[in-house]
Amino acid sequence: AVPPPSRDRVRKNSKKFSMSRILITTGIYPPKIGGPAQYAKSLKEAFSKSGYSISVKTFNLENYLPTGIRHIFFFLKIIPRILASDFTLALDTFSVGLPSVLAGKVFSKKIIIRTGGDFLWEGYVERTGKKVLFRNFYAQEKDNLNRKEKLIFKLTRWTLQNASKVVFSTEWQRSIFVPAYGLDSRNTAIIENYYGQKEENIELGFKAKTFVASTRDLKWKNIDTLKHVFNKKGTKIPEDVDLFTYESEFDDFIKTIKRSYAVVLVSLGDISPNMILDAIRLNKPFICTKETGIFEKIKDFGIFVDPLDEGDIEQGIIKLLDKNEYDKWVQKVRSFNFIHTWEEMAKEYIELYKSIVR
């Protein structure tokens, strides 16, 4: 007969799954505006609803410190929380990801990284002004990195290779990162972004022919190209059509989308764009860059354009201004019914942690 497990063994195994304390590290958090801030806040609330004790550490003074010093400062700041937590979820690959993984290695703690965007590519486009697509960046521009960017690449590679698990929101980004950073696919996972339920009793229609393109003023967002399409001499876009590009707090931004004609996003690479997902949730027609990780999931529900082709962008806008086309795309976006809640995402992160400690 097989002897029963010892009491100590049972206690040890049960302790593995008595996880109750989670630390989230993020570069931005409300009231700051941006996808990562909303992601951190909503996921914190979902974890809390499930009974977990959640701490969040974010940049404050770090925003005014140079790279390197900022990382050291954040590393020291999070040590008490790292020690008190069962695992840490870091919401980027470099800014908070590097110090979080370093602390995890020092104190033997599990660190899961959720990649979000790409700090290196975004910074490179900002520095050089080159409009290189995200999917082409590592193949075409790696030899053109300056000394600082080469160091960032090496540190990011170390961070990703030493994380307990690396989470992507799309297979598209994983297919780019795995070869670029020499990752083991078995140490990665996909947890899709938030796809909310359609808002109830939403008033369809629009107050004016306004295309909402609110975004951070970053070169990879390609907003200058979009503005040029609207303002260039000889454009076929009517004068009564406006482009709205101002940033606002999340609740005000949602109200702006509700009043708008459509949403438009033409960035050089957007992994899982929250603005488009918000448009879908609000049944608002949209024009989206083809360079997105969620193309396969939403390709039948909106108009997609080449972000490097002004003519293609202009034709997409003109197409949507046609009443019959507009009504058609309203019906298409209304038929999108995939839902992925914050509560589901929180459960997926918990299951991922359990798979690590088994």
mmCIF file of C-alpha atoms in Angstrom:
data_model
loop_
_atom_site.group_PDB
_atom_site.id
_atom_site.type_symbol
_atom_site.label_atom_id
_atom_site.label_comp_id
_atom_site.label_asym_id
_atom_site.label_seq_id
_atom_site.Cartn_x
_atom_site.Cartn_y
_atom_site.Cartn_z
ATOM 1 C CA ALA A 1 0.000 0.000 0.000
ATOM 2 C CA VAL A 2 1.173 3.531 -0.717
ATOM 3 C CA PRO A 3 1.695 5.420 2.552
ATOM 4 C CA PRO A 4 -0.275 8.659 2.983
ATOM 5 C CA PRO A 5 1.699 11.857 2.472
ATOM 6 C CA SER A 6 3.220 13.304 5.585
ATOM 7 C CA ARG A 7 1.491 16.194 7.300
ATOM 8 C CA ASP A 8 4.467 18.413 6.486
ATOM 9 C CA ARG A 9 4.216 17.502 2.793
ATOM 10 C CA VAL A 10 0.502 18.320 2.697
ATOM 11 C CA ARG A 11 1.113 21.622 4.426
ATOM 12 C CA LYS A 12 3.912 22.462 2.006
ATOM 13 C CA ASN A 13 1.819 21.704 -1.080
ATOM 14 C CA SER A 14 -1.208 23.627 0.157
ATOM 15 C CA LYS A 15 0.954 26.643 0.882
ATOM 16 C CA LYS A 16 1.859 26.863 -2.790
ATOM 17 C CA PHE A 17 -1.706 27.765 -3.670
ATOM 18 C CA SER A 18 -2.627 29.871 -0.658
ATOM 19 C CA MET A 19 -1.568 32.909 -2.664
ATOM 20 C CA SER A 20 -3.345 36.065 -1.571
ATOM 21 C CA ARG A 21 -0.990 39.034 -2.070
ATOM 22 C CA ILE A 22 -0.182 40.505 -5.475
ATOM 23 C CA LEU A 23 1.992 43.469 -6.388
ATOM 24 C CA ILE A 24 1.354 45.356 -9.647
ATOM 25 C CA THR A 25 4.177 47.555 -10.928
ATOM 26 C CA THR A 26 3.338 50.086 -13.622
ATOM 27 C CA GLY A 27 4.900 53.205 -15.056
ATOM 28 C CA ILE A 28 1.596 55.096 -15.077
ATOM 29 C CA TYR A 29 -1.573 54.871 -13.020
ATOM 30 C CA PRO A 30 -4.719 57.044 -12.798
ATOM 31 C CA PRO A 31 -5.183 59.973 -12.700
ATOM 32 C CA LYS A 32 -2.557 59.729 -15.433
ATOM 33 C CA ILE A 33 -4.022 58.910 -18.826
ATOM 34 C CA GLY A 34 -3.158 55.942 -20.997
ATOM 35 C CA GLY A 35 -3.872 52.296 -21.697
ATOM 36 C CA PRO A 36 -1.401 50.901 -19.112
ATOM 37 C CA ALA A 37 -2.890 53.130 -16.401
ATOM 38 C CA GLN A 38 -6.424 51.918 -17.080
ATOM 39 C CA TYR A 39 -5.188 48.329 -17.357
ATOM 40 C CA ALA A 40 -3.502 48.492 -13.946
ATOM 41 C CA LYS A 41 -6.510 50.104 -12.255
ATOM 42 C CA SER A 42 -9.085 47.726 -13.729
ATOM 43 C CA LEU A 43 -7.022 44.617 -13.063
ATOM 44 C CA LYS A 44 -6.409 45.744 -9.476
ATOM 45 C CA GLU A 45 -10.170 46.054 -8.969
ATOM 46 C CA ALA A 46 -10.769 42.599 -10.510
ATOM 47 C CA PHE A 47 -8.165 40.961 -8.257
ATOM 48 C CA SER A 48 -9.666 42.720 -5.239
ATOM 49 C CA LYS A 49 -13.159 41.436 -6.068
ATOM 50 C CA SER A 50 -11.754 37.902 -5.989
ATOM 51 C CA GLY A 51 -10.433 38.438 -2.477
ATOM 52 C CA TYR A 52 -6.780 39.121 -3.157
ATOM 53 C CA SER A 53 -4.778 41.817 -1.396
ATOM 54 C CA ILE A 54 -3.385 44.113 -4.098
ATOM 55 C CA SER A 55 -0.605 46.683 -3.941
ATOM 56 C CA VAL A 56 0.331 49.009 -6.790
ATOM 57 C CA LYS A 57 3.688 50.722 -7.189
ATOM 58 C CA THR A 58 4.059 53.306 -9.908
ATOM 59 C CA PHE A 59 6.381 56.076 -11.023
ATOM 60 C CA ASN A 60 6.219 59.393 -9.199
ATOM 61 C CA LEU A 61 9.613 60.966 -8.509
ATOM 62 C CA GLU A 62 11.025 58.477 -11.033
ATOM 63 C CA ASN A 63 9.538 60.536 -13.870
ATOM 64 C CA TYR A 64 12.091 63.258 -13.127
ATOM 65 C CA LEU A 65 15.126 60.990 -12.823
ATOM 66 C CA PRO A 66 17.451 59.909 -15.647
ATOM 67 C CA THR A 67 17.344 56.376 -17.004
ATOM 68 C CA GLY A 68 19.337 54.073 -14.755
ATOM 69 C CA ILE A 69 18.944 56.205 -11.639
ATOM 70 C CA ARG A 70 15.191 55.878 -12.137
ATOM 71 C CA HIS A 71 15.502 52.090 -12.232
ATOM 72 C CA ILE A 72 17.661 51.929 -9.110
ATOM 73 C CA PHE A 73 15.263 54.194 -7.217
ATOM 74 C CA PHE A 74 12.249 52.094 -8.223
ATOM 75 C CA PHE A 75 14.100 48.867 -7.373
ATOM 76 C CA LEU A 76 14.722 50.105 -3.840
ATOM 77 C CA LYS A 77 11.172 51.431 -3.505
ATOM 78 C CA ILE A 78 9.489 48.136 -4.352
ATOM 79 C CA ILE A 79 11.619 45.843 -2.154
ATOM 80 C CA PRO A 80 9.239 45.878 0.861
ATOM 81 C CA ARG A 81 6.252 45.113 -1.380
ATOM 82 C CA ILE A 82 8.124 42.434 -3.320
ATOM 83 C CA LEU A 83 8.966 40.688 -0.063
ATOM 84 C CA ALA A 84 5.361 40.907 1.168
ATOM 85 C CA SER A 85 3.790 39.625 -2.057
ATOM 86 C CA ASP A 86 3.327 36.145 -3.492
ATOM 87 C CA PHE A 87 4.037 37.353 -6.997
ATOM 88 C CA THR A 88 4.503 40.575 -8.952
ATOM 89 C CA LEU A 89 2.852 41.550 -12.218
ATOM 90 C CA ALA A 90 4.994 44.095 -14.090
ATOM 91 C CA LEU A 91 3.183 45.977 -16.828
ATOM 92 C CA ASP A 92 6.061 46.749 -19.178
ATOM 93 C CA THR A 93 9.357 45.292 -20.367
ATOM 94 C CA PHE A 94 11.851 47.934 -19.251
ATOM 95 C CA SER A 95 10.753 50.862 -17.094
ATOM 96 C CA VAL A 96 9.216 48.791 -14.277
ATOM 97 C CA GLY A 97 9.936 45.378 -15.800
ATOM 98 C CA LEU A 98 13.714 45.547 -15.327
ATOM 99 C CA PRO A 99 13.739 46.562 -11.632
ATOM 100 C CA SER A 100 10.869 44.165 -10.871
ATOM 101 C CA VAL A 101 12.641 41.154 -12.378
ATOM 102 C CA LEU A 102 15.927 42.154 -10.735
ATOM 103 C CA ALA A 103 14.202 42.309 -7.343
ATOM 104 C CA GLY A 104 12.552 38.977 -8.071
ATOM 105 C CA LYS A 105 15.923 37.372 -8.784
ATOM 106 C CA VAL A 106 17.516 38.838 -5.651
ATOM 107 C CA PHE A 107 14.686 37.798 -3.327
ATOM 108 C CA SER A 108 13.569 34.596 -5.122
ATOM 109 C CA LYS A 109 10.110 35.899 -6.008
ATOM 110 C CA LYS A 110 7.983 35.118 -9.048
ATOM 111 C CA ILE A 111 7.659 37.964 -11.549
ATOM 112 C CA ILE A 112 5.233 37.904 -14.479
ATOM 113 C CA ILE A 113 5.773 40.519 -17.174
ATOM 114 C CA ARG A 114 2.905 41.729 -19.310
ATOM 115 C CA THR A 115 4.600 43.255 -22.335
ATOM 116 C CA GLY A 116 2.154 45.949 -23.460
ATOM 117 C CA GLY A 117 3.989 47.924 -26.158
ATOM 118 C CA ASP A 118 7.678 48.077 -27.096
ATOM 119 C CA PHE A 119 9.760 50.678 -25.235
ATOM 120 C CA LEU A 120 12.777 50.255 -27.537
ATOM 121 C CA TRP A 121 10.917 50.627 -30.827
ATOM 122 C CA GLU A 122 8.850 53.551 -29.563
ATOM 123 C CA GLY A 123 11.974 55.367 -28.345
ATOM 124 C CA TYR A 124 13.841 54.680 -31.590
ATOM 125 C CA VAL A 125 11.056 56.122 -33.747
ATOM 126 C CA GLU A 126 10.855 59.136 -31.441
ATOM 127 C CA ARG A 127 14.611 59.778 -31.658
ATOM 128 C CA THR A 128 15.137 59.210 -35.367
ATOM 129 C CA GLY A 129 11.796 60.233 -36.810
ATOM 130 C CA LYS A 130 11.938 57.152 -39.046
ATOM 131 C CA LYS A 131 8.493 55.768 -39.695
ATOM 132 C CA VAL A 132 9.506 52.150 -39.366
ATOM 133 C CA LEU A 133 6.672 49.705 -38.792
ATOM 134 C CA PHE A 134 6.833 47.777 -35.532
ATOM 135 C CA ARG A 135 6.804 44.395 -37.307
ATOM 136 C CA ASN A 136 9.874 45.443 -39.367
ATOM 137 C CA PHE A 137 11.866 47.126 -36.609
ATOM 138 C CA TYR A 138 14.111 44.303 -35.388
ATOM 139 C CA ALA A 139 14.844 42.997 -38.882
ATOM 140 C CA GLN A 140 15.556 46.400 -40.449
ATOM 141 C CA GLU A 141 16.864 48.759 -37.777
ATOM 142 C CA LYS A 142 18.725 46.735 -35.153
ATOM 143 C CA ASP A 143 22.121 47.662 -36.644
ATOM 144 C CA ASN A 144 21.187 51.358 -36.492
ATOM 145 C CA LEU A 145 20.638 51.516 -32.726
ATOM 146 C CA ASN A 146 22.766 54.007 -30.813
ATOM 147 C CA ARG A 147 24.766 53.056 -27.725
ATOM 148 C CA LYS A 148 21.925 53.767 -25.298
ATOM 149 C CA GLU A 149 19.418 51.792 -27.380
ATOM 150 C CA LYS A 150 21.791 48.829 -27.654
ATOM 151 C CA LEU A 151 22.060 48.817 -23.855
ATOM 152 C CA ILE A 152 18.265 48.983 -23.546
ATOM 153 C CA PHE A 153 17.992 46.021 -25.931
ATOM 154 C CA LYS A 154 20.440 43.952 -23.866
ATOM 155 C CA LEU A 155 18.735 44.841 -20.575
ATOM 156 C CA THR A 156 15.292 44.113 -22.040
ATOM 157 C CA ARG A 157 16.515 40.748 -23.325
ATOM 158 C CA TRP A 158 17.893 39.904 -19.858
ATOM 159 C CA THR A 159 14.606 41.013 -18.262
ATOM 160 C CA LEU A 160 12.407 38.939 -20.564
ATOM 161 C CA GLN A 161 14.644 35.879 -20.367
ATOM 162 C CA ASN A 162 14.710 36.012 -16.557
ATOM 163 C CA ALA A 163 11.027 36.695 -15.913
ATOM 164 C CA SER A 164 9.023 33.815 -14.461
ATOM 165 C CA LYS A 165 6.627 34.198 -17.396
ATOM 166 C CA VAL A 166 6.185 36.685 -20.239
ATOM 167 C CA VAL A 167 2.594 37.527 -21.169
ATOM 168 C CA PHE A 168 1.536 38.921 -24.536
ATOM 169 C CA SER A 169 -1.926 40.137 -25.447
ATOM 170 C CA THR A 170 -1.619 38.975 -29.067
ATOM 171 C CA GLU A 171 0.135 36.226 -30.994
ATOM 172 C CA TRP A 172 1.320 38.938 -33.399
ATOM 173 C CA GLN A 173 3.568 40.566 -30.807
ATOM 174 C CA ARG A 174 4.783 37.225 -29.490
ATOM 175 C CA SER A 175 5.836 36.207 -33.008
ATOM 176 C CA ILE A 176 7.963 39.382 -33.179
ATOM 177 C CA PHE A 177 9.470 39.252 -29.676
ATOM 178 C CA VAL A 178 10.366 35.540 -29.436
ATOM 179 C CA PRO A 179 13.000 35.598 -32.225
ATOM 180 C CA ALA A 180 14.097 39.180 -31.534
ATOM 181 C CA TYR A 181 14.915 38.535 -27.864
ATOM 182 C CA GLY A 182 15.756 34.841 -28.032
ATOM 183 C CA LEU A 183 12.841 33.786 -25.849
ATOM 184 C CA ASP A 184 11.652 30.269 -25.133
ATOM 185 C CA SER A 185 8.049 30.130 -26.378
ATOM 186 C CA ARG A 186 7.249 27.726 -23.531
ATOM 187 C CA ASN A 187 7.988 30.549 -21.086
ATOM 188 C CA THR A 188 5.403 32.808 -22.705
ATOM 189 C CA ALA A 189 1.609 33.009 -22.594
ATOM 190 C CA ILE A 190 -1.246 34.880 -24.252
ATOM 191 C CA ILE A 191 -3.775 36.767 -22.133
ATOM 192 C CA GLU A 192 -5.972 38.825 -24.415
ATOM 193 C CA ASN A 193 -6.840 42.419 -23.727
ATOM 194 C CA TYR A 194 -10.135 43.584 -22.235
ATOM 195 C CA TYR A 195 -13.136 43.296 -24.561
ATOM 196 C CA GLY A 196 -16.009 44.874 -22.664
ATOM 197 C CA GLN A 197 -19.698 44.227 -22.850
ATOM 198 C CA LYS A 198 -21.618 46.547 -25.131
ATOM 199 C CA GLU A 199 -22.829 49.551 -23.173
ATOM 200 C CA GLU A 200 -26.547 49.306 -22.482
ATOM 201 C CA ASN A 201 -29.053 51.887 -23.713
ATOM 202 C CA ILE A 202 -26.400 53.571 -25.800
ATOM 203 C CA GLU A 203 -27.655 56.351 -28.046
ATOM 204 C CA LEU A 204 -26.628 55.628 -31.615
ATOM 205 C CA GLY A 205 -25.746 58.383 -34.031
ATOM 206 C CA PHE A 206 -23.477 61.426 -33.803
ATOM 207 C CA LYS A 207 -23.583 65.115 -32.908
ATOM 208 C CA ALA A 208 -21.208 66.194 -35.679
ATOM 209 C CA LYS A 209 -18.996 64.605 -38.324
ATOM 210 C CA THR A 210 -16.048 64.346 -35.982
ATOM 211 C CA PHE A 211 -13.398 61.639 -36.253
ATOM 212 C CA VAL A 212 -11.833 60.973 -32.855
ATOM 213 C CA ALA A 213 -8.097 60.291 -32.991
ATOM 214 C CA SER A 214 -7.082 61.258 -29.450
ATOM 215 C CA THR A 215 -3.658 59.918 -28.634
ATOM 216 C CA ARG A 216 -0.348 60.778 -27.042
ATOM 217 C CA ASP A 217 1.826 63.085 -29.143
ATOM 218 C CA LEU A 218 4.330 60.408 -30.159
ATOM 219 C CA LYS A 219 5.771 59.890 -33.621
ATOM 220 C CA TRP A 220 4.853 56.202 -33.801
ATOM 221 C CA LYS A 221 1.234 57.206 -33.290
ATOM 222 C CA ASN A 222 1.526 58.819 -36.754
ATOM 223 C CA ILE A 223 -0.886 61.622 -35.900
ATOM 224 C CA ASP A 224 1.004 64.082 -38.143
ATOM 225 C CA THR A 225 0.140 61.958 -41.185
ATOM 226 C CA LEU A 226 -3.522 61.919 -40.213
ATOM 227 C CA LYS A 227 -3.587 65.692 -39.719
ATOM 228 C CA HIS A 228 -1.954 66.181 -43.104
ATOM 229 C CA VAL A 229 -4.612 64.008 -44.759
ATOM 230 C CA PHE A 230 -7.334 66.237 -43.295
ATOM 231 C CA ASN A 231 -5.613 69.559 -43.978
ATOM 232 C CA LYS A 232 -3.687 69.096 -47.216
ATOM 233 C CA LYS A 233 -4.546 71.185 -50.240
ATOM 234 C CA GLY A 234 -6.944 69.455 -52.593
ATOM 235 C CA THR A 235 -8.233 66.932 -50.070
ATOM 236 C CA LYS A 236 -11.572 65.360 -50.918
ATOM 237 C CA ILE A 237 -12.621 65.379 -47.273
ATOM 238 C CA PRO A 238 -15.454 67.959 -46.849
ATOM 239 C CA GLU A 239 -14.819 71.038 -44.707
ATOM 240 C CA ASP A 240 -17.578 70.141 -42.248
ATOM 241 C CA VAL A 241 -15.647 67.020 -41.188
ATOM 242 C CA ASP A 242 -13.465 67.535 -38.112
ATOM 243 C CA LEU A 243 -10.541 65.674 -36.567
ATOM 244 C CA PHE A 244 -10.414 65.543 -32.759
ATOM 245 C CA THR A 245 -6.946 64.764 -31.362
ATOM 246 C CA TYR A 246 -6.974 66.150 -27.819
ATOM 247 C CA GLU A 247 -6.283 63.921 -24.824
ATOM 248 C CA SER A 248 -8.696 63.806 -21.903
ATOM 249 C CA GLU A 249 -9.446 61.702 -18.846
ATOM 250 C CA PHE A 250 -11.004 58.331 -19.561
ATOM 251 C CA ASP A 251 -14.636 59.180 -18.701
ATOM 252 C CA ASP A 252 -14.534 62.371 -20.777
ATOM 253 C CA PHE A 253 -12.863 60.491 -23.615
ATOM 254 C CA ILE A 254 -15.677 57.928 -23.682
ATOM 255 C CA LYS A 255 -18.246 60.740 -23.832
ATOM 256 C CA THR A 256 -16.331 62.227 -26.774
ATOM 257 C CA ILE A 257 -16.455 58.909 -28.648
ATOM 258 C CA LYS A 258 -20.194 58.606 -28.010
ATOM 259 C CA ARG A 259 -20.798 62.023 -29.599
ATOM 260 C CA SER A 260 -18.441 61.414 -32.510
ATOM 261 C CA TYR A 261 -18.995 60.194 -36.043
ATOM 262 C CA ALA A 262 -16.222 57.588 -35.947
ATOM 263 C CA VAL A 263 -12.864 56.677 -34.422
ATOM 264 C CA VAL A 264 -9.635 56.619 -36.437
ATOM 265 C CA LEU A 265 -6.229 55.163 -35.534
ATOM 266 C CA VAL A 266 -3.287 55.091 -37.981
ATOM 267 C CA SER A 267 -0.297 54.228 -35.771
ATOM 268 C CA LEU A 268 2.778 52.400 -37.079
ATOM 269 C CA GLY A 269 2.064 49.441 -34.836
ATOM 270 C CA ASP A 270 -0.558 49.041 -32.108
ATOM 271 C CA ILE A 271 -0.560 45.728 -30.273
ATOM 272 C CA SER A 272 -4.082 45.806 -28.879
ATOM 273 C CA PRO A 273 -5.409 49.368 -29.200
ATOM 274 C CA ASN A 274 -7.758 50.353 -26.392
ATOM 275 C CA MET A 275 -9.281 53.183 -28.413
ATOM 276 C CA ILE A 276 -10.524 50.761 -31.068
ATOM 277 C CA LEU A 277 -11.817 48.340 -28.437
ATOM 278 C CA ASP A 278 -13.677 51.219 -26.770
ATOM 279 C CA ALA A 279 -15.191 52.169 -30.129
ATOM 280 C CA ILE A 280 -16.405 48.593 -30.617
ATOM 281 C CA ARG A 281 -17.894 48.495 -27.129
ATOM 282 C CA LEU A 282 -19.754 51.734 -27.893
ATOM 283 C CA ASN A 283 -20.911 50.512 -31.347
ATOM 284 C CA LYS A 284 -18.976 53.294 -33.059
ATOM 285 C CA PRO A 285 -17.601 52.732 -36.609
ATOM 286 C CA PHE A 286 -13.820 52.864 -36.851
ATOM 287 C CA ILE A 287 -10.865 53.125 -39.204
ATOM 288 C CA CYS A 288 -7.831 51.248 -37.917
ATOM 289 C CA THR A 289 -4.233 50.694 -38.922
ATOM 290 C CA LYS A 290 -3.520 47.342 -40.551
ATOM 291 C CA GLU A 291 -0.472 47.170 -38.273
ATOM 292 C CA THR A 292 -2.278 45.820 -35.230
ATOM 293 C CA GLY A 293 -2.137 42.599 -33.277
ATOM 294 C CA ILE A 294 -5.921 42.237 -33.201
ATOM 295 C CA PHE A 295 -6.422 42.474 -36.973
ATOM 296 C CA GLU A 296 -7.549 38.855 -37.355
ATOM 297 C CA LYS A 297 -10.074 39.238 -34.547
ATOM 298 C CA ILE A 298 -11.711 42.455 -35.750
ATOM 299 C CA LYS A 299 -10.948 42.521 -39.493
ATOM 300 C CA ASP A 300 -14.616 42.070 -40.475
ATOM 301 C CA PHE A 301 -15.924 44.869 -38.284
ATOM 302 C CA GLY A 302 -14.085 47.997 -39.427
ATOM 303 C CA ILE A 303 -12.100 49.676 -42.202
ATOM 304 C CA PHE A 304 -8.338 49.039 -42.216
ATOM 305 C CA VAL A 305 -5.690 51.237 -43.824
ATOM 306 C CA ASP A 306 -1.966 51.306 -44.511
ATOM 307 C CA PRO A 307 -0.523 53.865 -42.041
ATOM 308 C CA LEU A 308 2.262 54.790 -44.501
ATOM 309 C CA ASP A 309 -0.136 55.502 -47.379
ATOM 310 C CA GLU A 310 -1.898 58.867 -47.115
ATOM 311 C CA GLY A 311 -4.068 58.042 -50.105
ATOM 312 C CA ASP A 312 -5.293 54.856 -48.467
ATOM 313 C CA ILE A 313 -6.106 56.733 -45.264
ATOM 314 C CA GLU A 314 -7.986 59.433 -47.183
ATOM 315 C CA GLN A 315 -9.974 56.840 -49.134
ATOM 316 C CA GLY A 316 -10.921 55.097 -45.892
ATOM 317 C CA ILE A 317 -12.281 58.338 -44.457
ATOM 318 C CA ILE A 318 -14.171 59.227 -47.640
ATOM 319 C CA LYS A 319 -15.627 55.724 -47.769
ATOM 320 C CA LEU A 320 -16.965 56.011 -44.238
ATOM 321 C CA LEU A 321 -18.484 59.414 -44.999
ATOM 322 C CA ASP A 322 -20.835 57.765 -47.492
ATOM 323 C CA LYS A 323 -24.172 57.251 -45.697
ATOM 324 C CA ASN A 324 -24.756 53.750 -47.020
ATOM 325 C CA GLU A 325 -21.238 52.685 -46.082
ATOM 326 C CA TYR A 326 -21.584 54.293 -42.665
ATOM 327 C CA ASP A 327 -24.843 52.489 -41.931
ATOM 328 C CA LYS A 328 -23.255 49.208 -43.067
ATOM 329 C CA TRP A 329 -20.299 49.580 -40.711
ATOM 330 C CA VAL A 330 -22.560 50.604 -37.830
ATOM 331 C CA GLN A 331 -24.386 47.295 -38.235
ATOM 332 C CA LYS A 332 -21.137 45.367 -38.528
ATOM 333 C CA VAL A 333 -19.623 46.809 -35.372
ATOM 334 C CA ARG A 334 -22.892 46.200 -33.517
ATOM 335 C CA SER A 335 -22.650 42.516 -34.412
ATOM 336 C CA PHE A 336 -19.269 42.083 -32.689
ATOM 337 C CA ASN A 337 -20.028 40.047 -29.564
ATOM 338 C CA PHE A 338 -16.733 38.755 -28.148
ATOM 339 C CA ILE A 339 -16.327 39.557 -24.432
ATOM 340 C CA HIS A 340 -13.245 39.184 -22.263
ATOM 341 C CA THR A 341 -13.751 40.711 -18.823
ATOM 342 C CA TRP A 342 -11.246 41.973 -16.271
ATOM 343 C CA GLU A 343 -12.453 39.227 -13.930
ATOM 344 C CA GLU A 344 -11.624 36.595 -16.548
ATOM 345 C CA MET A 345 -8.233 38.160 -17.087
ATOM 346 C CA ALA A 346 -7.514 38.143 -13.355
ATOM 347 C CA LYS A 347 -8.363 34.422 -13.207
ATOM 348 C CA GLU A 348 -6.042 33.744 -16.132
ATOM 349 C CA TYR A 349 -3.176 35.480 -14.342
ATOM 350 C CA ILE A 350 -3.848 33.419 -11.204
ATOM 351 C CA GLU A 351 -3.872 30.190 -13.215
ATOM 352 C CA LEU A 352 -0.640 31.267 -14.880
ATOM 353 C CA TYR A 353 0.977 31.829 -11.473
ATOM 354 C CA LYS A 354 -0.197 28.387 -10.333
ATOM 355 C CA SER A 355 1.385 26.805 -13.413
ATOM 356 C CA ILE A 356 4.691 28.422 -12.484
ATOM 357 C CA VAL A 357 4.815 27.166 -8.890
ATOM 358 C CA ARG A 358 3.555 23.644 -9.562
#
